[in-house]
């Protein structure tokens, strides 16, 4: 496949200004929603083949989020695109100042495998809303979902506007050799660095949605039962293959045992199984083997069982864990939950700071002072107080990482802004022109300048 020709065709189409028309953007967004809704059975079948993921979880964690993003963009894009007036300094009066959002141009979106529809299509939706043309490269790991997206998009959209290119490392590497106007990548930190290096050769701006070890910090004053219930759901959703899942728990020593008992209770109550439509396979054998190596049998509090043939690892809770254990050396990205105790909130903060800045952080407390201390002292992409994962659903909250967990953000208006350049414009009048900026420069003029500018 000649990638240069595809990119050239998209640039040519972008230069016609067709995508800058609001009605065109809205029409194409509605088309995308219609195509997806008309082919939900195909999408359900494809993701089941890759993950054994149920229709219920596919709809709630993938399609519903996509539909909400489309609906919001269709409703708000006319407002988002309006120029925004700002104040003008006295030195330029009479004049007006404003900012105009314009689309970057031709965009490359590289999707992730763990939520293959959502993490590929939501950034593409934002790019379309901003007025860009889009080349989408889904992850090749869940091959059936990649095939499904390629089929639906390439059969229903002009490739000059929206095109899916499938493939693995070789194809992605070839794509990255070309110049794009913006690259959006979701995936691991190690691959994010490769994408960033490739983009730098062309001075292409990037948004990187990466990951990291996202902590859940629990103080002694919480509602233990509700805390455990929310954490168990958040951790074992998609068998833990969620970039914003709580990666490990830091719990006050005084309630450590009570929390473990409550966590076990809710794991058992959920009865996580494929046939119960609330659990999934580990995506492939390599990740299955990697996860098994993170489980120290001597530290298993609950679970630990696995089935190699079906790539199933049962929800597993580890205790007596230290930072030197292998399970604390990398992002887990699976159904393994280490629980560490702390004696003071300062100790918990120190532990989090020893690791790379996480994508998410979840604080469970009813103590306002402790809550504010953690929010002020810990750096992370986003998170929640007394819940986990659900902040991702709030369309008015920008989603993104910081440091090793990523750069830039999207969702809702933030997504539109991610794929837009904001042009700053000063508009002057011909009626009046002060002589202060022109030579000759005199002491009197300087005196007036100091009064005007300060």
Short mmCIF file of C-alpha atoms in Angstrom, two decimals:
data_model
loop_
_atom_site.label_atom_id
_atom_site.label_comp_id
_atom_site.label_asym_id
_atom_site.label_seq_id
_atom_site.Cartn_x
_atom_site.Cartn_y
_atom_site.Cartn_z
CA UNK A 1 0.00 0.00 0.00
CA UNK A 2 1.31 3.42 -0.96
CA UNK A 3 0.93 5.41 2.25
CA UNK A 4 2.33 8.57 0.70
CA UNK A 5 -0.41 8.59 -1.91
CA UNK A 6 -3.12 8.11 0.73
CA UNK A 7 -1.72 10.95 2.85
CA UNK A 8 -1.31 13.16 -0.22
CA UNK A 9 -4.93 12.51 -1.21
CA UNK A 10 -6.10 13.45 2.28
CA UNK A 11 -4.04 16.66 2.21
CA UNK A 12 -5.49 17.56 -1.18
CA UNK A 13 -9.01 16.95 0.11
CA UNK A 14 -8.32 18.98 3.25
CA UNK A 15 -7.09 21.88 1.11
CA UNK A 16 -10.48 22.05 -0.61
CA UNK A 17 -11.81 23.33 2.77
CA UNK A 18 -14.66 20.83 2.63
CA UNK A 19 -13.93 19.55 6.14
CA UNK A 20 -14.10 23.09 7.51
CA UNK A 21 -17.80 23.21 6.72
CA UNK A 22 -19.78 22.56 9.90
CA UNK A 23 -22.55 20.79 8.01
CA UNK A 24 -20.00 18.38 6.51
CA UNK A 25 -18.56 17.53 9.93
CA UNK A 26 -21.99 16.94 11.42
CA UNK A 27 -23.08 14.83 8.46
CA UNK A 28 -20.00 12.60 8.68
CA UNK A 29 -20.31 12.19 12.44
CA UNK A 30 -23.93 11.16 12.06
CA UNK A 31 -22.92 8.79 9.28
CA UNK A 32 -20.39 7.15 11.60
CA UNK A 33 -22.97 6.64 14.33
CA UNK A 34 -25.45 5.20 11.85
CA UNK A 35 -22.89 2.79 10.39
CA UNK A 36 -21.88 1.57 13.85
CA UNK A 37 -25.45 1.17 15.07
CA UNK A 38 -26.49 -0.68 11.93
CA UNK A 39 -23.59 -3.10 12.36
CA UNK A 40 -23.53 -3.66 16.11
CA UNK A 41 -23.90 -7.41 15.64
CA UNK A 42 -20.70 -7.46 13.57
CA UNK A 43 -18.90 -5.43 16.23
CA UNK A 44 -20.15 -7.67 19.04
CA UNK A 45 -19.11 -10.79 17.21
CA UNK A 46 -15.63 -9.47 16.38
CA UNK A 47 -14.75 -8.44 19.91
CA UNK A 48 -16.09 -11.69 21.33
CA UNK A 49 -13.68 -13.56 19.07
CA UNK A 50 -10.79 -11.48 20.40
CA UNK A 51 -11.68 -11.24 24.10
CA UNK A 52 -14.77 -13.34 24.80
CA UNK A 53 -16.23 -9.98 25.80
CA UNK A 54 -20.01 -9.85 26.33
CA UNK A 55 -22.40 -7.61 24.44
CA UNK A 56 -23.29 -5.86 27.69
CA UNK A 57 -19.71 -4.86 28.49
CA UNK A 58 -18.95 -4.07 24.85
CA UNK A 59 -21.88 -1.69 24.73
CA UNK A 60 -21.24 -0.01 28.08
CA UNK A 61 -17.45 0.32 27.83
CA UNK A 62 -17.08 0.82 24.09
CA UNK A 63 -20.09 1.70 21.93
CA UNK A 64 -22.02 3.82 24.44
CA UNK A 65 -18.98 6.02 24.97
CA UNK A 66 -18.51 6.38 21.21
CA UNK A 67 -22.16 7.32 20.69
CA UNK A 68 -22.03 9.86 23.51
CA UNK A 69 -18.94 11.49 22.00
CA UNK A 70 -20.61 11.72 18.60
CA UNK A 71 -23.81 13.17 20.06
CA UNK A 72 -21.90 15.77 22.06
CA UNK A 73 -19.80 16.83 19.08
CA UNK A 74 -22.86 17.11 16.82
CA UNK A 75 -24.60 19.24 19.45
CA UNK A 76 -21.67 21.46 20.42
CA UNK A 77 -19.38 21.82 17.41
CA UNK A 78 -21.07 25.02 16.20
CA UNK A 79 -20.29 26.57 19.56
CA UNK A 80 -16.76 25.18 19.77
CA UNK A 81 -15.77 26.58 16.39
CA UNK A 82 -16.77 30.18 17.14
CA UNK A 83 -14.02 32.73 17.48
CA UNK A 84 -13.38 33.73 21.08
CA UNK A 85 -12.94 37.41 21.90
CA UNK A 86 -10.29 38.42 24.42
CA UNK A 87 -9.35 41.77 25.95
CA UNK A 88 -7.10 44.14 24.03
CA UNK A 89 -4.30 46.08 25.73
CA UNK A 90 -4.30 49.86 25.77
CA UNK A 91 -1.25 50.05 23.49
CA UNK A 92 -3.27 48.70 20.57
CA UNK A 93 -6.54 50.59 21.04
CA UNK A 94 -8.77 51.02 19.15
CA UNK A 95 -8.71 47.34 18.17
CA UNK A 96 -10.17 43.95 18.94
CA UNK A 97 -8.45 40.66 19.76
CA UNK A 98 -9.77 37.18 19.21
CA UNK A 99 -8.78 33.55 18.79
CA UNK A 100 -9.92 31.36 15.90
CA UNK A 101 -9.81 27.55 16.10
CA UNK A 102 -8.71 25.88 12.89
CA UNK A 103 -8.19 22.16 12.16
CA UNK A 104 -4.62 20.90 12.17
CA UNK A 105 -5.07 19.02 8.90
CA UNK A 106 -4.30 15.36 8.24
CA UNK A 107 -4.26 13.27 11.40
CA UNK A 108 -2.86 9.86 12.27
CA UNK A 109 -4.67 8.05 15.09
CA UNK A 110 -2.99 4.91 16.45
CA UNK A 111 -5.40 2.92 18.58
CA UNK A 112 -4.88 0.54 21.50
CA UNK A 113 -5.93 -3.09 21.86
CA UNK A 114 -7.60 -3.20 25.28
CA UNK A 115 -10.71 -1.21 24.31
CA UNK A 116 -10.21 -1.42 20.56
CA UNK A 117 -13.34 0.37 19.35
CA UNK A 118 -13.44 3.15 21.91
CA UNK A 119 -9.72 3.98 22.00
CA UNK A 120 -9.57 4.10 18.20
CA UNK A 121 -12.81 5.86 17.34
CA UNK A 122 -13.18 8.45 20.12
CA UNK A 123 -10.02 10.36 19.08
CA UNK A 124 -11.06 9.98 15.44
CA UNK A 125 -14.45 11.53 16.32
CA UNK A 126 -12.69 14.48 17.95
CA UNK A 127 -10.50 14.96 14.87
CA UNK A 128 -13.54 14.91 12.57
CA UNK A 129 -15.34 17.40 14.80
CA UNK A 130 -12.30 19.68 14.58
CA UNK A 131 -12.40 19.52 10.78
CA UNK A 132 -9.47 17.20 10.08
CA UNK A 133 -9.01 14.26 7.75
CA UNK A 134 -8.15 11.03 9.54
CA UNK A 135 -6.03 7.95 8.98
CA UNK A 136 -6.79 5.37 11.66
CA UNK A 137 -4.36 2.57 12.49
CA UNK A 138 -6.09 0.18 14.92
CA UNK A 139 -4.11 -2.23 17.03
CA UNK A 140 -3.44 -5.48 15.19
CA UNK A 141 -3.53 -7.53 18.40
CA UNK A 142 -7.35 -7.92 18.49
CA UNK A 143 -7.38 -8.75 14.80
CA UNK A 144 -11.12 -9.30 14.46
CA UNK A 145 -12.01 -5.85 15.80
CA UNK A 146 -9.37 -4.30 13.55
CA UNK A 147 -10.92 -6.07 10.56
CA UNK A 148 -14.40 -4.94 11.58
CA UNK A 149 -13.42 -1.27 11.83
CA UNK A 150 -11.58 -1.43 8.51
CA UNK A 151 -14.56 -3.02 6.82
CA UNK A 152 -17.14 -0.55 8.14
CA UNK A 153 -15.13 2.63 7.71
CA UNK A 154 -13.45 1.86 4.41
CA UNK A 155 -16.74 0.79 2.84
CA UNK A 156 -18.71 3.81 4.04
CA UNK A 157 -16.31 6.77 3.96
CA UNK A 158 -14.27 8.50 1.29
CA UNK A 159 -10.63 7.42 1.88
CA UNK A 160 -9.57 11.00 1.16
CA UNK A 161 -11.39 11.90 4.38
CA UNK A 162 -11.40 8.86 6.69
CA UNK A 163 -9.35 5.73 6.09
CA UNK A 164 -8.42 2.68 8.19
CA UNK A 165 -5.03 1.12 7.54
CA UNK A 166 -4.46 -2.25 9.15
CA UNK A 167 -1.18 -3.90 10.02
CA UNK A 168 1.41 -4.50 12.70
CA UNK A 169 4.77 -2.99 13.62
CA UNK A 170 6.02 -2.89 10.03
CA UNK A 171 3.01 -0.96 8.78
CA UNK A 172 2.99 1.43 11.75
CA UNK A 173 6.70 2.10 11.28
CA UNK A 174 6.14 2.86 7.60
CA UNK A 175 3.26 5.22 8.42
CA UNK A 176 5.36 7.09 10.99
CA UNK A 177 8.01 7.87 8.38
CA UNK A 178 5.53 10.24 6.77
CA UNK A 179 4.66 13.75 7.87
CA UNK A 180 1.29 14.28 9.52
CA UNK A 181 -0.18 17.46 10.98
CA UNK A 182 -0.92 15.71 14.29
CA UNK A 183 -0.42 12.21 15.71
CA UNK A 184 -2.59 10.74 18.43
CA UNK A 185 -1.29 7.56 20.06
CA UNK A 186 -2.77 5.35 22.77
CA UNK A 187 -0.63 2.55 24.16
CA UNK A 188 2.42 1.74 26.24
CA UNK A 189 5.02 4.25 27.38
CA UNK A 190 7.79 2.37 25.54
CA UNK A 191 5.98 2.56 22.19
CA UNK A 192 4.90 6.13 22.95
CA UNK A 193 8.57 7.10 23.01
CA UNK A 194 9.06 5.58 19.56
CA UNK A 195 6.06 7.50 18.20
CA UNK A 196 7.33 10.71 19.77
CA UNK A 197 10.79 10.26 18.23
CA UNK A 198 9.30 9.63 14.79
CA UNK A 199 7.05 12.69 15.08
CA UNK A 200 9.96 14.88 16.16
CA UNK A 201 11.69 14.34 12.81
CA UNK A 202 8.82 16.19 11.17
CA UNK A 203 8.10 18.59 14.07
CA UNK A 204 4.68 16.96 14.26
CA UNK A 205 2.72 17.67 17.47
CA UNK A 206 1.59 14.57 19.34
CA UNK A 207 -0.89 13.53 21.96
CA UNK A 208 0.23 10.46 23.89
CA UNK A 209 -2.24 8.52 26.02
CA UNK A 210 -0.07 6.06 27.90
CA UNK A 211 -0.41 4.31 31.25
CA UNK A 212 1.40 3.62 34.50
CA UNK A 213 0.78 2.25 37.95
CA UNK A 214 -2.38 4.00 39.08
CA UNK A 215 -2.80 3.82 42.88
CA UNK A 216 -5.89 3.68 45.05
CA UNK A 217 -5.18 5.26 48.44
CA UNK A 218 -7.55 4.39 51.27
CA UNK A 219 -7.58 6.15 54.63
CA UNK A 220 -9.01 4.65 57.82
CA UNK A 221 -12.18 6.77 57.87
CA UNK A 222 -13.78 5.36 54.70
CA UNK A 223 -16.91 3.31 54.21
CA UNK A 224 -14.99 0.04 53.81
CA UNK A 225 -17.75 -1.97 52.19
CA UNK A 226 -18.56 0.61 49.51
CA UNK A 227 -14.88 1.25 48.89
CA UNK A 228 -14.23 -2.44 48.28
CA UNK A 229 -17.27 -2.79 46.03
CA UNK A 230 -16.20 0.10 43.80
CA UNK A 231 -12.56 -0.97 43.66
CA UNK A 232 -13.34 -4.58 42.78
CA UNK A 233 -15.54 -3.49 39.88
CA UNK A 234 -12.93 -1.00 38.61
CA UNK A 235 -10.01 -3.39 38.92
CA UNK A 236 -11.51 -6.49 37.32
CA UNK A 237 -13.46 -4.77 34.54
CA UNK A 238 -12.13 -6.22 31.27
CA UNK A 239 -10.04 -8.63 33.40
CA UNK A 240 -7.94 -5.71 34.57
CA UNK A 241 -6.88 -4.79 31.02
CA UNK A 242 -7.78 -1.15 31.56
CA UNK A 243 -5.21 1.66 31.50
CA UNK A 244 -7.00 3.54 34.29
CA UNK A 245 -7.71 0.52 36.48
CA UNK A 246 -6.40 0.77 40.04
CA UNK A 247 -3.02 -0.93 39.66
CA UNK A 248 -2.38 -1.33 43.38
CA UNK A 249 -3.97 -0.40 46.71
CA UNK A 250 -2.39 1.58 49.51
CA UNK A 251 -4.53 1.15 52.62
CA UNK A 252 -4.20 2.42 56.18
CA UNK A 253 -2.77 -0.33 58.38
CA UNK A 254 -5.66 -0.05 60.86
CA UNK A 255 -8.22 -1.24 58.27
CA UNK A 256 -5.94 -3.43 56.14
CA UNK A 257 -7.51 -6.75 57.13
CA UNK A 258 -11.07 -5.46 56.97
CA UNK A 259 -10.50 -4.15 53.46
CA UNK A 260 -9.04 -7.46 52.29
CA UNK A 261 -12.07 -9.31 53.61
CA UNK A 262 -14.43 -6.89 51.87
CA UNK A 263 -12.50 -7.15 48.59
CA UNK A 264 -12.70 -10.94 48.72
CA UNK A 265 -16.42 -10.75 49.44
CA UNK A 266 -17.15 -8.63 46.37
CA UNK A 267 -14.95 -10.72 44.09
CA UNK A 268 -16.89 -13.78 45.16
CA UNK A 269 -20.21 -11.97 44.83
CA UNK A 270 -19.40 -10.86 41.28
CA UNK A 271 -18.60 -14.46 40.25
CA UNK A 272 -16.27 -13.38 37.46
CA UNK A 273 -16.61 -15.78 34.54
CA UNK A 274 -16.90 -15.54 30.76
CA UNK A 275 -20.26 -17.33 30.92
CA UNK A 276 -21.51 -14.74 33.42
CA UNK A 277 -20.85 -12.02 30.83
CA UNK A 278 -18.65 -10.02 33.22
CA UNK A 279 -15.15 -11.23 32.47
CA UNK A 280 -12.78 -11.52 29.51
CA UNK A 281 -9.80 -13.46 28.32
CA UNK A 282 -6.27 -12.13 28.55
CA UNK A 283 -5.66 -10.78 25.07
CA UNK A 284 -2.87 -13.16 24.02
CA UNK A 285 -0.46 -15.80 25.24
CA UNK A 286 2.42 -13.39 25.69
CA UNK A 287 0.45 -11.22 28.11
CA UNK A 288 -0.97 -14.30 29.83
CA UNK A 289 2.55 -15.58 30.51
CA UNK A 290 3.75 -12.14 31.60
CA UNK A 291 0.95 -11.84 34.14
CA UNK A 292 1.57 -15.28 35.61
CA UNK A 293 5.17 -14.25 36.28
CA UNK A 294 3.90 -11.34 38.40
CA UNK A 295 2.05 -13.65 40.80
CA UNK A 296 4.15 -14.75 43.76
CA UNK A 297 2.28 -17.81 45.14
CA UNK A 298 3.59 -17.07 48.63
CA UNK A 299 1.82 -13.70 48.59
CA UNK A 300 -1.56 -14.73 47.20
CA UNK A 301 -4.34 -13.73 49.60
CA UNK A 302 -7.12 -14.74 47.22
CA UNK A 303 -7.35 -16.25 43.75
CA UNK A 304 -4.28 -17.06 41.70
CA UNK A 305 -5.88 -19.79 39.60
CA UNK A 306 -5.47 -19.75 35.82
CA UNK A 307 -6.45 -21.72 32.73
CA UNK A 308 -3.82 -21.60 30.01
CA UNK A 309 -6.03 -23.07 27.29
CA UNK A 310 -8.60 -20.29 27.64
CA UNK A 311 -6.12 -17.57 28.73
CA UNK A 312 -8.09 -16.97 31.92
CA UNK A 313 -6.54 -15.67 35.13
CA UNK A 314 -8.96 -15.50 38.04
CA UNK A 315 -9.12 -12.27 40.08
CA UNK A 316 -6.06 -12.37 42.30
CA UNK A 317 -5.26 -10.35 45.42
CA UNK A 318 -1.68 -10.15 46.73
CA UNK A 319 -0.58 -9.09 50.23
CA UNK A 320 2.72 -8.48 52.01
CA UNK A 321 3.90 -6.82 48.80
CA UNK A 322 6.95 -4.54 48.67
CA UNK A 323 8.16 -2.08 46.03
CA UNK A 324 10.96 -4.48 45.14
CA UNK A 325 8.52 -7.19 44.04
CA UNK A 326 8.20 -7.69 40.30
CA UNK A 327 4.48 -6.90 40.43
CA UNK A 328 5.38 -3.36 41.54
CA UNK A 329 8.02 -2.84 38.85
CA UNK A 330 5.67 -2.49 35.89
CA UNK A 331 2.09 -1.68 35.02
CA UNK A 332 0.13 -4.86 35.70
CA UNK A 333 -2.62 -4.53 33.08
CA UNK A 334 -4.38 -7.64 34.27
CA UNK A 335 -6.52 -9.10 37.10
CA UNK A 336 -3.85 -8.93 39.80
CA UNK A 337 -4.32 -6.55 42.73
CA UNK A 338 -1.40 -5.93 45.14
CA UNK A 339 -2.40 -4.48 48.51
CA UNK A 340 0.17 -2.53 50.54
CA UNK A 341 -0.39 -1.08 54.04
CA UNK A 342 0.79 2.32 55.25
CA UNK A 343 1.03 3.86 58.72
CA UNK A 344 0.76 7.53 57.75
CA UNK A 345 -0.50 9.42 54.72
CA UNK A 346 3.01 10.76 54.27
CA UNK A 347 4.25 7.20 53.81
CA UNK A 348 1.60 6.55 51.15
CA UNK A 349 2.51 9.73 49.28
CA UNK A 350 6.19 8.78 49.38
CA UNK A 351 5.44 5.38 47.84
CA UNK A 352 3.46 6.92 44.98
CA UNK A 353 6.18 9.48 44.31
CA UNK A 354 8.84 6.77 44.06
CA UNK A 355 7.09 5.47 40.95
CA UNK A 356 6.47 7.26 37.65
CA UNK A 357 3.61 9.75 37.53
CA UNK A 358 0.45 7.65 37.06
CA UNK A 359 -2.33 8.14 34.56
CA UNK A 360 -4.92 7.95 37.35
CA UNK A 361 -5.11 8.17 41.12
CA UNK A 362 -8.05 7.21 43.31
CA UNK A 363 -8.39 8.70 46.79
CA UNK A 364 -10.81 7.14 49.23
CA UNK A 365 -11.34 9.29 52.29
CA UNK A 366 -13.91 11.37 54.16
CA UNK A 367 -11.16 13.53 55.68
CA UNK A 368 -11.06 16.83 53.79
CA UNK A 369 -7.58 17.70 55.04
CA UNK A 370 -6.11 14.40 53.88
CA UNK A 371 -7.96 14.62 50.57
CA UNK A 372 -6.54 18.08 49.86
CA UNK A 373 -3.06 17.00 50.93
CA UNK A 374 -3.06 14.14 48.43
CA UNK A 375 -4.58 16.20 45.62
CA UNK A 376 -2.02 18.95 46.18
CA UNK A 377 1.07 16.78 46.60
CA UNK A 378 0.56 13.99 44.07
CA UNK A 379 0.93 14.48 40.31
CA UNK A 380 -1.27 12.32 38.08
CA UNK A 381 -3.33 12.60 34.92
CA UNK A 382 -6.78 12.49 36.50
CA UNK A 383 -8.78 10.51 38.96
CA UNK A 384 -11.56 10.43 41.50
CA UNK A 385 -12.32 10.80 45.16
CA UNK A 386 -14.23 7.84 46.62
CA UNK A 387 -14.59 6.08 43.29
CA UNK A 388 -12.43 4.58 40.55
CA UNK A 389 -12.46 4.57 36.73
CA UNK A 390 -15.82 6.38 36.49
CA UNK A 391 -14.25 9.82 35.98
CA UNK A 392 -13.47 8.58 32.47
CA UNK A 393 -17.21 8.78 31.70
CA UNK A 394 -17.49 12.50 32.42
CA UNK A 395 -17.44 14.23 29.04
CA UNK A 396 -16.64 17.61 30.60
CA UNK A 397 -13.45 16.30 32.24
CA UNK A 398 -10.41 16.30 29.91
CA UNK A 399 -8.75 12.89 29.91
CA UNK A 400 -4.98 12.50 29.65
CA UNK A 401 -1.74 11.72 31.41
CA UNK A 402 1.28 13.58 32.72
CA UNK A 403 4.97 12.69 32.57
CA UNK A 404 5.45 9.04 31.66
CA UNK A 405 1.69 8.50 31.59
CA UNK A 406 1.22 10.78 28.62
CA UNK A 407 0.80 14.29 27.28
CA UNK A 408 -2.25 16.13 26.01
CA UNK A 409 -5.89 15.27 26.62
CA UNK A 410 -9.18 14.58 24.88
CA UNK A 411 -12.88 13.76 25.46
CA UNK A 412 -15.62 16.25 24.66
CA UNK A 413 -14.46 19.80 24.04
CA UNK A 414 -10.91 18.86 25.07
CA UNK A 415 -10.81 16.48 22.10
CA UNK A 416 -11.88 19.22 19.71
CA UNK A 417 -9.15 21.44 21.14
CA UNK A 418 -6.54 18.69 20.81
CA UNK A 419 -7.00 18.60 17.04
CA UNK A 420 -7.33 22.37 16.62
CA UNK A 421 -4.77 25.13 16.34
CA UNK A 422 -5.91 28.38 17.92
CA UNK A 423 -4.92 31.36 15.78
CA UNK A 424 -4.45 34.62 17.66
CA UNK A 425 -5.67 37.68 15.76
CA UNK A 426 -5.33 41.39 16.49
CA UNK A 427 -7.68 43.51 14.37
CA UNK A 428 -6.82 47.23 14.22
CA UNK A 429 -8.80 50.23 13.11
CA UNK A 430 -7.58 52.75 10.52
CA UNK A 431 -9.17 55.61 12.42
CA UNK A 432 -6.45 56.41 14.93
CA UNK A 433 -2.71 55.74 15.08
CA UNK A 434 -0.63 56.87 18.02
CA UNK A 435 2.83 58.08 17.05
CA UNK A 436 4.56 56.61 20.09
CA UNK A 437 6.02 53.52 18.39
CA UNK A 438 7.59 55.48 15.55
CA UNK A 439 10.93 57.28 15.49
CA UNK A 440 12.22 59.67 16.59
CA UNK A 441 12.25 58.18 20.10
CA UNK A 442 12.13 60.95 22.64
CA UNK A 443 12.09 61.24 26.40
CA UNK A 444 8.52 62.51 26.20
CA UNK A 445 7.39 59.50 24.21
CA UNK A 446 9.10 57.15 26.66
CA UNK A 447 7.31 58.87 29.51
CA UNK A 448 3.95 58.27 27.84
CA UNK A 449 4.82 54.68 26.96
CA UNK A 450 5.57 53.94 30.60
CA UNK A 451 2.21 55.38 31.60
CA UNK A 452 0.31 53.38 28.97
CA UNK A 453 2.14 50.05 29.24
CA UNK A 454 3.33 50.21 32.82
#
